[in-house]
Amino acid sequence: MRRLLAILSFVTASFLAYASEGTPAPQIVNVQGRHTISLDGLWKTIVDPYENGYYNYRMQPHSDASSYFADRDFDADRTVLYEYNFNSDRTLMVPGDWNTQRETLYYYEGTVWYRNIFDYKPAPDKRVFVYFGAANYDAVVGLNGKKIARHVGGYTPFNVEVTGMLKEEGNSLIVKVDNKRHTDGVPTLNSDWWNYGGLTRSVLLVETPMTFIRDYSVQLKQDNPKMVEGWVRLDGEQSEQDVVVEIPELKSKVTVRTDKDGYASFEMKVKPQYWCPENPKLYDVILSSETDSVKDRIGFRTIETRGTEILLNGEPVFCKGVSIHEEMPYSASGRAYSEEHARTLLGWAKEMGCNFVRLAHYPHNEHMVRVAEEMGLMVWSEIPVYWTIQFDNPQTYANAESQLVDMITRDKNRANVIIWSVANETPHGVARLEFLKRLIAKTREMDPTRLVSAAMEKDNIDATTVTVKDELIEYVDLISFNQYVGWYDGTSEKCDRMNWVFDVKKPVFISEFGGGAVYGRHGDVSERFTEEYQEDLYQRSVNMMDRIEGLAGTTPWILKDFRSPRRQIVGIQDDFNRKGLISDQGGKKKAFYVMKKWYEGK
Ligand code: GCB
């Protein structure tokens, strides 16, 4: 055990060393509940495919002074030689991916430098952080001429402390964002979605008191739905304080004293209306320390399994879901980032009769989770441990674990998140099993209240009998798997002949099924990529699912067509995975209505 811990801490340390430019501060949760100043808008940019601003001609990192972080003013003195200039009309909107904002960047993967100049009135009794909702994939942050932090991982938030480093006027905030794919990355070189680069989510300045409430957990106690169990973590020198936790509507209140590490746990009696899709009730929860106060909206529910059932608040629930990529609605392509995008995408899911969404294949922006919670949509949230990543590489593990920790840290107070998923369609093998077992153990250690899953794959027993044999089944709460009978595996009619058998008694969950269709393309049911083929496939798939014993939910693939470089038929795919039930422009395909009807009957 001790040896294992030593290895683990070595791995974590080496991952941190990888980020040797400085590490972000621990994640501040619920940034929308804080005093923030938005840095969104047009940022100046330099596209730098050879990383000229970072490395010299010997490929050694520049000193800060000779790197682009120095932000030299070329215009101020043209006798000095600098071969870059942020003061051009080359701007990109933040938040936003760069691939859809400039035609020449459509396929660009590499480094882009972003610069924002802002004024700030420092207050003597405040701390300040720059918060990034996400930067895909590798971001190095510089402020006023100096590199200050690096963050790896394209879908999770991070914040960098800048207290005492800001001036009243003309702060230069520079971020080098590099979305090159790497064999040892998470995700790795290969994935079925476009690797949108950029500052893809909002950038904020977050102001806090000198000692502030950085993180907290307020959730129902696992084995007692009349008790809230939680903890609070202060950050700052005045670590020992009284903290009052209050849920005014429930007339519940408790006061605890934090220890010298700023930590306190608490319990409080509650008699809430439980959060559920039909009544997604949220309560104001106020946490007040002597130096800080933060408000959140939190719901309370229990989630567990019993045999082949998923129980929400003790009652069996069928997860009527759909998978969603974080792609903009009503637009050819682009990473979604706003509350409005979330409302549209999730509104479509509701219209289809869903009570559940699988946010694939990486943590989505926080609006998606919060709006889903408000709308009564349960959530499966996952990290991009996708296909064949380097399962035997300790650095890859550390990277995956840090993305998992960041996802759970951000969303652990959301009642609608009921499933954390650690992987998608990963190949069987010893190293992979060990890797995923560790991720599962880490998930359960951080959050023993939710279900843990992975999207596995099917195994054929004979021509018409199928099961899932993955050894991972033992460690997860669901038998969840992706299957494409009727698309990659035979034609639609094959669905009619399939029998699914499972010898383990856990809820069965089909995390993907489906097939492609171009919106408005019509033809015979046997012709691929027509709406009729997809409609017929969906009809036969739902008939097949009706015959699966222990089926507890499904998330067809996928709500909306999405950009993928693997999809190359000109005139049909045009760089898009066409398995959407809705087109990239928002047109509902026939299969959408098959799902809607099936869900309405459930
Ligand atoms: C899968 C993957 C998903 C793909 C989908 C497809 O099994 O999990 O990421 O996009 O199949 O369309 O092939």
Coordinates of C-alpha atoms and ligand atoms in Angstrom, one line a residue:
M1 CA 0.0 0.0 0.0
R2 CA 2.8 2.4 1.0
R3 CA 4.6 1.5 -2.2
L4 CA 1.5 2.3 -4.2
L5 CA 1.1 5.6 -2.5
A6 CA 4.7 6.4 -3.2
I7 CA 4.2 5.6 -6.9
L8 CA 1.1 7.7 -6.9
S9 CA 2.7 10.7 -5.4
F10 CA 5.7 10.3 -7.8
V11 CA 3.3 10.3 -10.7
T12 CA 1.4 13.3 -9.5
A13 CA 4.6 15.1 -8.8
S14 CA 6.0 14.3 -12.2
F15 CA 2.8 15.6 -13.9
L16 CA 3.1 18.8 -11.9
A17 CA 6.8 19.1 -12.9
Y18 CA 5.6 18.8 -16.5
A19 CA 3.8 22.0 -15.8
S20 CA 7.0 23.6 -14.6
E21 CA 6.1 27.1 -15.7
G22 CA 4.1 27.4 -12.5
T23 CA 0.8 25.8 -11.5
P24 CA -2.6 27.3 -11.2
A25 CA -4.1 27.8 -7.8
P26 CA -6.6 25.2 -6.5
Q27 CA -9.9 25.5 -8.3
I28 CA -12.4 28.1 -7.0
V29 CA -15.9 26.6 -7.2
N30 CA -19.0 28.4 -8.1
V31 CA -17.4 31.4 -9.8
Q32 CA -20.7 32.8 -10.9
G33 CA -21.6 33.2 -7.2
R34 CA -18.5 35.6 -6.7
H35 CA -17.5 39.1 -7.6
T36 CA -16.1 38.8 -11.1
I37 CA -15.0 41.0 -13.9
S38 CA -15.3 39.6 -17.4
L39 CA -12.3 39.6 -19.7
D40 CA -14.4 38.2 -22.6
G41 CA -14.4 40.0 -25.9
L42 CA -12.0 40.5 -28.7
W43 CA -8.4 39.6 -27.8
K44 CA -5.4 40.3 -30.1
T45 CA -3.8 37.2 -31.5
I46 CA -0.7 35.9 -33.2
V47 CA -0.8 32.5 -35.0
D48 CA 2.5 30.8 -34.3
P49 CA 2.7 27.4 -35.9
Y50 CA 6.5 27.1 -35.2
E51 CA 6.2 28.4 -31.7
N52 CA 8.6 31.2 -32.5
G53 CA 7.4 33.2 -29.5
Y54 CA 8.2 30.4 -27.1
Y55 CA 11.4 28.7 -28.4
N56 CA 14.6 30.1 -29.9
Y57 CA 16.1 28.8 -33.1
R58 CA 17.8 26.0 -31.0
M59 CA 14.3 25.0 -29.7
Q60 CA 15.2 26.1 -26.2
P61 CA 12.6 28.1 -24.4
H62 CA 13.1 31.9 -24.6
S63 CA 13.6 33.9 -21.5
D64 CA 10.4 35.8 -20.6
A65 CA 12.0 39.0 -21.9
S66 CA 12.7 37.6 -25.4
S67 CA 9.4 35.6 -25.6
Y68 CA 6.1 37.0 -26.7
F69 CA 5.1 37.2 -23.1
A70 CA 7.2 40.4 -23.0
D71 CA 4.6 42.0 -25.2
R72 CA 7.0 44.5 -26.8
D73 CA 5.5 47.5 -28.3
F74 CA 6.9 47.3 -31.8
D75 CA 5.1 50.6 -32.8
A76 CA 6.8 52.5 -30.0
D77 CA 10.3 52.2 -31.4
R78 CA 10.8 50.9 -34.9
T79 CA 14.6 51.0 -34.6
V80 CA 14.4 47.9 -32.4
L81 CA 14.0 44.5 -34.0
Y82 CA 11.0 42.5 -32.8
E83 CA 9.4 40.1 -35.2
Y84 CA 6.0 40.0 -33.6
N85 CA 3.4 42.6 -32.9
F86 CA 0.2 42.1 -30.9
N87 CA -1.1 45.5 -32.1
S88 CA -2.7 44.4 -35.3
D89 CA -6.2 43.8 -36.4
R90 CA -5.9 40.1 -35.9
T91 CA -8.4 39.4 -33.2
L92 CA -10.4 36.4 -32.0
M93 CA -13.5 36.4 -29.8
V94 CA -13.2 35.0 -26.4
P95 CA -14.9 32.7 -25.5
G96 CA -14.7 30.8 -28.8
D97 CA -12.7 28.3 -30.8
W98 CA -10.4 29.7 -33.4
N99 CA -11.2 27.2 -36.1
T100 CA -14.6 28.6 -36.8
Q101 CA -13.7 32.3 -36.5
R102 CA -11.2 32.6 -39.3
E103 CA -11.3 30.7 -42.5
T104 CA -7.5 30.2 -42.6
L105 CA -7.7 28.5 -39.2
Y106 CA -10.3 25.9 -40.2
Y107 CA -7.9 23.0 -39.8
Y108 CA -5.3 24.7 -37.7
E109 CA -3.8 22.8 -34.8
G110 CA -0.9 24.5 -33.1
T111 CA -0.1 27.6 -31.0
V112 CA -2.1 30.8 -31.0
W113 CA -1.1 33.7 -28.7
Y114 CA -3.9 35.7 -27.1
R115 CA -3.5 39.1 -25.6
N116 CA -5.9 41.2 -23.5
I117 CA -5.0 44.6 -22.2
F118 CA -7.1 45.7 -19.2
D119 CA -7.2 48.2 -16.3
Y120 CA -7.8 47.1 -12.8
K121 CA -8.2 49.0 -9.6
P122 CA -6.4 46.8 -7.0
A123 CA -8.1 46.8 -3.6
P124 CA -5.7 46.3 -0.7
D125 CA -7.9 43.8 1.1
K126 CA -8.7 41.6 -1.9
R127 CA -7.2 38.7 -3.7
V128 CA -7.5 38.4 -7.5
F129 CA -7.5 35.3 -9.7
V130 CA -7.7 35.0 -13.5
Y131 CA -10.2 32.2 -14.1
F132 CA -10.4 30.3 -17.4
G133 CA -13.5 28.2 -18.0
A134 CA -11.3 26.1 -20.4
A135 CA -8.4 26.5 -22.8
N136 CA -7.9 23.7 -25.3
Y137 CA -5.4 22.1 -24.8
D138 CA -2.2 23.4 -23.3
A139 CA -2.2 26.9 -22.0
V140 CA 0.7 29.0 -20.7
V141 CA -0.4 32.2 -19.0
G142 CA 1.7 35.3 -18.7
L143 CA 1.0 38.6 -17.0
N144 CA 2.8 41.9 -17.4
G145 CA 5.8 40.3 -19.1
K146 CA 6.2 37.1 -17.0
K147 CA 5.0 33.5 -17.4
I148 CA 3.0 32.6 -14.4
A149 CA 1.3 29.3 -14.9
R150 CA 0.6 26.4 -17.3
H151 CA -2.4 24.2 -17.5
V152 CA -2.9 21.0 -19.5
G153 CA -6.3 19.6 -20.4
G154 CA -8.8 21.2 -22.7
Y155 CA -12.2 20.9 -20.9
T156 CA -11.7 21.9 -17.3
P157 CA -11.5 25.2 -15.5
F158 CA -8.4 26.6 -13.8
N159 CA -7.5 29.8 -12.0
V160 CA -4.2 31.6 -11.5
E161 CA -3.6 33.9 -8.6
V162 CA -2.5 37.4 -9.6
T163 CA -2.9 39.2 -6.3
G164 CA -0.3 42.0 -6.1
M165 CA 0.6 41.6 -9.8
L166 CA -1.9 44.0 -11.4
K167 CA -1.5 47.6 -12.2
E168 CA -4.2 50.3 -12.4
E169 CA -3.7 50.6 -16.1
G170 CA -2.6 48.5 -19.1
N171 CA -2.2 45.0 -17.7
S172 CA -1.0 42.7 -20.4
L173 CA -2.5 39.2 -20.0
I174 CA -1.1 36.8 -22.6
V175 CA -2.1 33.2 -23.0
K176 CA -0.3 30.8 -25.3
V177 CA -2.8 28.2 -26.3
D178 CA -1.6 25.1 -28.1
N179 CA -4.1 22.5 -29.3
K180 CA -1.6 20.1 -30.9
R181 CA -2.6 16.5 -30.3
H182 CA -0.1 14.2 -28.6
T183 CA 0.1 10.4 -28.3
D184 CA 0.4 10.6 -24.5
G185 CA -2.4 13.2 -24.3
V186 CA -6.0 12.9 -22.9
P187 CA -7.6 12.7 -25.4
T188 CA -4.9 11.2 -27.6
L189 CA -4.1 11.7 -31.3
N190 CA -7.3 10.0 -32.5
S191 CA -10.9 10.9 -31.7
D192 CA -14.1 11.3 -33.5
W193 CA -14.6 15.0 -32.9
W194 CA -12.9 18.1 -34.1
N195 CA -10.1 19.4 -31.8
Y196 CA -11.3 23.0 -31.5
G197 CA -8.5 25.2 -30.3
G198 CA -8.6 28.3 -28.3
L199 CA -9.9 30.0 -25.2
T200 CA -13.1 28.2 -25.6
R201 CA -14.8 29.3 -22.4
S202 CA -15.1 32.6 -20.6
V203 CA -12.1 34.3 -18.9
L204 CA -12.9 36.2 -15.7
L205 CA -11.1 38.1 -13.0
V206 CA -12.4 36.7 -9.7
E207 CA -12.0 38.9 -6.6
T208 CA -12.1 37.4 -3.2
P209 CA -11.4 38.4 0.4
M210 CA -7.9 37.6 1.7
T211 CA -9.3 34.5 3.2
F212 CA -12.2 33.1 1.2
I213 CA -14.5 30.1 0.8
R214 CA -12.7 28.3 -2.0
D215 CA -14.6 25.1 -2.1
Y216 CA -17.5 23.3 -0.4
S217 CA -19.7 20.3 -0.7
V218 CA -23.4 20.3 0.3
Q219 CA -25.2 17.1 -0.6
L220 CA -27.6 14.6 1.0
K221 CA -26.0 12.1 3.2
Q222 CA -25.6 8.8 1.4
D223 CA -27.7 6.7 3.8
N224 CA -30.0 9.3 5.2
P225 CA -32.1 11.5 3.0
K226 CA -33.1 13.7 5.9
M227 CA -29.6 14.8 6.5
V228 CA -27.3 17.1 4.5
E229 CA -23.6 16.2 4.9
G230 CA -21.0 18.6 3.7
W231 CA -17.7 20.3 4.2
V232 CA -16.1 23.7 3.5
R233 CA -12.6 24.7 2.7
L234 CA -11.2 28.2 3.3
D235 CA -8.2 29.6 1.5
G236 CA -6.0 32.2 3.2
E237 CA -4.2 33.0 6.3
Q238 CA -7.1 33.4 8.6
S239 CA -7.9 29.7 8.4
E240 CA -9.7 29.2 11.7
Q241 CA -13.1 30.8 11.5
D242 CA -16.8 30.2 12.2
V243 CA -18.7 29.2 9.1
V244 CA -22.5 29.4 9.0
V245 CA -24.2 27.2 6.5
E246 CA -27.8 28.1 5.9
I247 CA -30.7 26.9 3.7
P248 CA -33.3 29.6 4.5
E249 CA -36.2 28.0 2.8
L250 CA -35.7 24.8 4.8
K251 CA -35.0 26.8 8.0
S252 CA -31.8 24.8 8.4
K253 CA -28.7 26.3 9.7
V254 CA -25.5 25.1 11.2
T255 CA -22.3 26.8 12.5
V256 CA -18.9 25.0 12.3
R257 CA -15.4 26.1 13.1
T258 CA -12.7 25.5 10.5
D259 CA -9.4 23.9 11.5
K260 CA -5.9 25.3 10.9
D261 CA -6.1 24.0 7.3
G262 CA -9.3 25.9 6.8
Y263 CA -11.4 22.8 6.7
A264 CA -14.6 21.9 8.5
S265 CA -17.3 19.3 7.9
F266 CA -20.9 19.5 9.0
E267 CA -24.2 17.8 9.0
M268 CA -27.7 19.4 9.1
K269 CA -31.2 18.1 9.3
V270 CA -33.4 18.9 6.3
K271 CA -36.8 18.1 5.0
P272 CA -36.5 19.1 1.4
Q273 CA -38.6 18.5 -1.7
Y274 CA -36.3 16.1 -3.5
W275 CA -34.8 17.1 -6.8
C276 CA -36.2 15.0 -9.7
P277 CA -36.9 15.6 -13.4
E278 CA -40.6 16.4 -12.7
N279 CA -39.7 18.8 -9.9
P280 CA -36.2 20.1 -10.3
K281 CA -36.3 21.9 -7.0
L282 CA -33.2 23.9 -6.0
Y283 CA -32.6 25.8 -2.8
D284 CA -30.6 28.8 -2.0
V285 CA -27.6 27.7 0.1
I286 CA -25.6 30.4 1.8
L287 CA -22.2 29.8 3.3
S288 CA -20.8 32.6 5.4
S289 CA -17.4 32.7 7.1
E290 CA -16.2 35.7 9.1
T291 CA -14.5 37.0 6.0
D292 CA -16.5 35.8 3.1
S293 CA -20.0 34.7 1.9
V294 CA -21.1 32.8 -1.1
K295 CA -24.5 31.7 -2.3
D296 CA -25.3 28.7 -4.5
R297 CA -28.5 27.0 -5.7
I298 CA -28.4 23.3 -4.7
G299 CA -30.8 20.4 -5.0
F300 CA -31.1 17.3 -3.0
R301 CA -31.7 13.7 -4.1
T302 CA -30.4 10.2 -3.7
I303 CA -29.1 8.0 -6.4
E304 CA -28.3 4.3 -6.1
T305 CA -28.7 1.0 -7.9
R306 CA -30.7 -2.0 -6.8
G307 CA -30.1 -5.1 -8.9
T308 CA -30.8 -4.0 -12.5
E309 CA -32.6 -0.8 -11.4
I310 CA -31.4 2.8 -11.0
L311 CA -33.2 4.4 -8.1
L312 CA -33.7 8.1 -7.9
N313 CA -34.9 9.1 -4.5
G314 CA -35.6 5.5 -3.8
E315 CA -37.8 5.0 -6.9
P316 CA -36.8 3.2 -10.1
V317 CA -36.1 5.6 -12.9
F318 CA -35.6 4.9 -16.6
C319 CA -33.0 7.3 -18.1
K320 CA -34.5 8.7 -21.2
G321 CA -31.4 10.3 -22.6
V322 CA -29.4 11.5 -25.5
S323 CA -25.7 12.0 -26.0
I324 CA -24.5 15.6 -26.7
H325 CA -21.2 17.0 -28.0
E326 CA -20.4 20.6 -26.9
E327 CA -21.2 22.0 -30.3
M328 CA -23.2 25.1 -31.1
P329 CA -26.7 24.8 -32.2
Y330 CA -27.9 26.4 -35.5
S331 CA -24.4 26.9 -36.8
A332 CA -22.2 25.0 -39.1
S333 CA -19.8 24.2 -36.3
G334 CA -18.0 25.6 -33.3
R335 CA -17.6 24.9 -29.6
A336 CA -20.7 25.8 -27.6
Y337 CA -20.0 28.0 -24.6
S338 CA -23.0 30.2 -23.6
E339 CA -26.0 29.8 -21.5
E340 CA -28.1 30.4 -24.6
H341 CA -26.4 27.5 -26.4
A342 CA -27.1 25.3 -23.5
R343 CA -30.7 26.3 -23.4
T344 CA -31.2 25.4 -27.1
L345 CA -29.3 22.1 -27.0
L346 CA -31.0 21.0 -23.8
G347 CA -34.3 22.4 -24.9
W348 CA -34.1 20.0 -27.9
A349 CA -33.4 17.1 -25.5
K350 CA -36.5 18.1 -23.5
E351 CA -38.6 18.3 -26.6
M352 CA -37.6 14.7 -27.4
G353 CA -38.9 13.6 -24.1
C354 CA -35.6 13.2 -22.3
N355 CA -35.0 13.3 -18.6
F356 CA -31.3 12.6 -19.0
V357 CA -28.3 13.7 -21.1
R358 CA -24.9 12.2 -21.6
L359 CA -22.4 15.1 -21.9
A360 CA -19.9 13.4 -24.2
H361 CA -16.9 13.0 -24.3
Y362 CA -15.3 15.5 -21.9
P363 CA -16.6 17.8 -19.2
H364 CA -18.9 20.4 -20.9
N365 CA -19.1 24.1 -19.9
E366 CA -20.7 24.8 -16.5
H367 CA -23.8 26.3 -18.2
M368 CA -24.7 22.9 -19.7
V369 CA -24.7 21.3 -16.3
R370 CA -26.5 24.1 -14.4
V371 CA -29.1 24.7 -17.1
A372 CA -29.7 20.9 -17.3
E373 CA -30.2 20.9 -13.5
E374 CA -32.8 23.7 -13.8
M375 CA -34.6 21.9 -16.6
G376 CA -34.8 18.6 -14.8
L377 CA -32.3 16.7 -16.9
M378 CA -30.1 14.2 -15.1
V379 CA -26.5 14.2 -16.3
W380 CA -23.7 11.7 -17.2
S381 CA -20.5 13.5 -17.2
E382 CA -17.2 12.1 -18.5
I383 CA -13.5 12.7 -19.0
P384 CA -11.8 12.3 -22.4
V385 CA -10.2 8.9 -21.7
Y386 CA -11.2 7.9 -25.2
W387 CA -10.2 4.9 -27.3
T388 CA -6.5 4.1 -27.2
I389 CA -4.7 6.4 -24.9
Q390 CA -1.4 5.4 -23.3
F391 CA -2.6 3.3 -20.4
D392 CA 0.9 2.3 -19.4
N393 CA 2.2 5.9 -19.2
P394 CA 2.2 7.4 -15.6
Q395 CA 2.1 10.9 -17.0
T396 CA -1.0 10.1 -19.0
Y397 CA -2.6 8.7 -15.9
A398 CA -1.8 11.8 -13.9
N399 CA -3.3 13.9 -16.7
A400 CA -6.5 11.9 -16.8
E401 CA -6.8 12.0 -13.0
S402 CA -6.3 15.7 -12.8
Q403 CA -9.1 16.2 -15.4
L404 CA -11.3 13.9 -13.4
V405 CA -10.5 15.7 -10.1
D406 CA -11.3 19.1 -11.8
M407 CA -14.6 17.8 -13.2
I408 CA -15.7 16.4 -9.9
T409 CA -14.5 19.5 -8.0
R410 CA -16.6 21.8 -10.3
D411 CA -19.8 19.8 -10.4
K412 CA -20.0 17.9 -7.2
N413 CA -22.8 20.1 -5.9
R414 CA -25.1 19.6 -8.9
A415 CA -28.0 17.3 -8.0
N416 CA -28.6 16.4 -11.6
V417 CA -25.2 14.8 -12.1
I418 CA -25.8 11.2 -11.2
I419 CA -23.0 9.4 -13.2
W420 CA -19.3 10.1 -13.4
S421 CA -17.9 8.2 -16.3
V422 CA -14.2 7.5 -16.6
A423 CA -13.7 6.1 -20.1
N424 CA -15.2 5.5 -23.6
E425 CA -14.5 2.4 -25.7
T426 CA -11.1 1.6 -24.3
P427 CA -9.4 -1.6 -25.4
H428 CA -9.2 -4.5 -23.0
G429 CA -5.8 -5.2 -21.4
V430 CA -4.0 -5.3 -18.1
A431 CA -2.6 -1.7 -18.1
R432 CA -6.0 -0.3 -19.2
L433 CA -7.8 -2.2 -16.4
E434 CA -5.4 -1.0 -13.8
F435 CA -5.6 2.6 -15.1
L436 CA -9.4 2.6 -15.1
K437 CA -9.6 0.9 -11.7
R438 CA -7.5 3.7 -10.2
L439 CA -9.7 6.3 -11.8
I440 CA -12.8 4.6 -10.4
A441 CA -11.2 4.4 -7.0
K442 CA -10.3 8.1 -7.1
T443 CA -13.8 8.9 -8.2
R444 CA -15.4 7.0 -5.3
E445 CA -12.9 8.5 -2.8
M446 CA -13.8 12.0 -3.9
D447 CA -17.5 11.3 -4.3
P448 CA -19.0 8.2 -2.7
T449 CA -22.6 9.4 -3.5
R450 CA -22.8 9.0 -7.3
L451 CA -22.7 6.1 -9.7
V452 CA -19.5 5.4 -11.6
S453 CA -19.5 4.2 -15.1
A454 CA -17.6 3.7 -18.4
A455 CA -18.9 3.3 -21.9
M456 CA -17.8 -0.3 -22.7
E457 CA -18.2 -2.4 -25.9
K458 CA -20.3 -5.4 -26.7
D459 CA -19.0 -9.0 -27.2
N460 CA -20.7 -11.5 -29.5
I461 CA -21.4 -14.9 -28.1
D462 CA -22.7 -16.2 -31.4
A463 CA -24.3 -14.6 -34.5
T464 CA -27.4 -13.4 -32.7
T465 CA -26.4 -13.5 -29.0
V466 CA -24.6 -10.6 -27.5
T467 CA -23.3 -9.6 -24.1
V468 CA -20.6 -7.4 -22.5
K469 CA -17.6 -9.3 -21.1
D470 CA -15.4 -6.5 -20.0
E471 CA -13.6 -7.1 -16.7
L472 CA -14.4 -3.5 -15.8
I473 CA -18.0 -4.5 -15.1
E474 CA -17.0 -5.6 -11.6
Y475 CA -15.8 -2.1 -10.7
V476 CA -18.5 0.1 -12.2
D477 CA -22.2 0.5 -11.2
L478 CA -23.7 0.0 -14.6
I479 CA -23.3 -2.3 -17.6
S480 CA -23.0 0.6 -19.9
F481 CA -21.9 0.1 -23.5
N482 CA -22.0 1.5 -27.0
Q483 CA -23.4 -0.7 -29.7
Y484 CA -24.0 0.0 -33.4
V485 CA -26.0 -3.0 -34.6
G486 CA -27.6 -1.9 -37.9
W487 CA -24.8 0.6 -38.7
Y488 CA -21.3 -0.6 -38.2
D489 CA -22.6 -4.1 -37.5
G490 CA -24.9 -5.3 -40.2
T491 CA -28.0 -3.5 -41.5
S492 CA -31.0 -2.3 -39.6
E493 CA -32.9 -5.6 -39.8
K494 CA -30.1 -7.3 -37.7
C495 CA -31.6 -5.5 -34.7
D496 CA -34.7 -7.8 -35.0
R497 CA -32.5 -10.9 -34.5
M498 CA -30.3 -9.8 -31.6
N499 CA -30.7 -11.2 -28.1
W500 CA -28.8 -9.6 -25.2
V501 CA -27.8 -11.6 -22.2
F502 CA -26.1 -10.5 -19.1
D503 CA -25.0 -12.7 -16.3
V504 CA -24.3 -9.8 -13.9
K505 CA -27.2 -8.2 -12.2
K506 CA -26.5 -4.5 -12.7
P507 CA -28.5 -1.9 -14.6
V508 CA -28.0 -2.2 -18.4
F509 CA -27.4 1.1 -20.1
I510 CA -26.9 1.6 -23.8
S511 CA -24.7 4.7 -23.9
E512 CA -24.6 4.9 -27.7
F513 CA -26.5 3.5 -30.7
G514 CA -27.6 5.0 -34.0
G515 CA -26.5 5.7 -37.6
G516 CA -26.0 8.6 -40.0
A517 CA -28.5 10.6 -42.1
V518 CA -28.3 13.8 -44.0
Y519 CA -31.2 16.1 -43.1
G520 CA -33.5 16.3 -46.1
R521 CA -31.9 13.4 -47.9
H522 CA -34.6 10.9 -48.7
G523 CA -34.6 7.5 -50.2
D524 CA -35.3 3.8 -49.6
V525 CA -35.0 2.5 -46.0
S526 CA -32.0 0.4 -47.2
E527 CA -30.1 3.4 -48.5
R528 CA -27.4 4.7 -46.0
F529 CA -27.4 8.3 -45.0
T530 CA -31.0 8.8 -45.8
E531 CA -33.5 9.9 -43.1
E532 CA -35.5 6.8 -43.9
Y533 CA -32.6 4.5 -43.1
Q534 CA -31.9 6.3 -39.8
E535 CA -35.6 6.3 -39.0
D536 CA -35.9 2.5 -39.6
L537 CA -32.8 1.8 -37.7
Y538 CA -34.1 3.8 -34.7
Q539 CA -37.4 2.0 -34.8
R540 CA -35.8 -1.4 -34.9
S541 CA -33.3 -0.3 -32.2
V542 CA -36.1 0.7 -29.8
N543 CA -37.9 -2.5 -30.5
M544 CA -34.8 -4.4 -29.7
M545 CA -34.2 -2.4 -26.5
D546 CA -37.7 -3.2 -25.4
R547 CA -36.6 -6.9 -25.3
I548 CA -33.5 -6.2 -23.1
E549 CA -34.0 -7.3 -19.6
G550 CA -32.7 -4.9 -17.0
L551 CA -32.4 -2.0 -19.4
A552 CA -32.3 1.1 -17.2
G553 CA -31.6 3.8 -19.8
T554 CA -30.1 4.9 -23.1
T555 CA -28.4 7.8 -24.7
P556 CA -28.6 7.5 -28.5
W557 CA -25.7 8.9 -30.5
I558 CA -26.3 11.8 -30.9
L559 CA -28.4 14.9 -30.5
K560 CA -26.9 17.0 -33.3
D561 CA -24.5 16.5 -36.2
F562 CA -21.0 17.5 -35.2
R563 CA -17.8 18.2 -36.8
S564 CA -15.3 15.4 -37.1
P565 CA -12.3 15.1 -39.4
R566 CA -12.9 11.4 -39.7
R567 CA -16.0 11.9 -41.8
Q568 CA -15.0 12.6 -45.4
I569 CA -17.7 11.9 -47.9
V570 CA -18.0 15.1 -49.9
G571 CA -21.6 16.1 -50.3
I572 CA -22.8 13.9 -47.5
Q573 CA -20.5 14.2 -44.5
D574 CA -18.3 17.2 -45.4
D575 CA -16.4 16.8 -42.2
F576 CA -19.5 16.1 -40.1
N577 CA -20.5 13.0 -38.2
R578 CA -24.1 12.8 -39.5
K579 CA -25.5 10.6 -36.7
G580 CA -27.4 13.6 -35.2
L581 CA -31.1 13.4 -34.7
I582 CA -30.9 17.1 -35.5
S583 CA -28.8 18.6 -38.3
D584 CA -26.0 21.1 -37.8
Q585 CA -28.5 23.8 -38.8
G586 CA -31.2 22.6 -36.4
G587 CA -33.4 20.5 -38.7
K588 CA -35.1 17.6 -36.9
K589 CA -34.6 14.3 -38.8
K590 CA -37.3 11.6 -38.9
A591 CA -35.5 9.5 -36.3
F592 CA -35.9 12.3 -33.7
Y593 CA -39.7 11.6 -33.7
V594 CA -39.1 7.8 -33.3
M595 CA -37.2 8.5 -30.1
K596 CA -39.7 11.1 -29.0
K597 CA -42.6 8.6 -29.4
W598 CA -40.7 5.9 -27.6
Y599 CA -39.8 8.1 -24.7
E600 CA -43.3 9.4 -24.4
G601 CA -44.5 5.8 -23.9
K602 CA -41.9 5.1 -21.2
Ligands
GCB1 C1 -18.5 5.7 -31.0 C2 -17.8 6.7 -30.2 C3 -18.3 8.1 -30.7 C4 -18.3 8.1 -32.2 C5 -19.4 7.2 -32.7 C6 -19.5 7.1 -34.2 O1 -18.6 4.6 -30.6 O2 -17.9 6.6 -28.9 O3 -17.4 9.1 -30.2 O4 -18.6 9.4 -32.7 O5 -19.0 5.9 -32.2 O6 -20.2 7.9 -34.7 O7 -18.8 6.2 -34.8

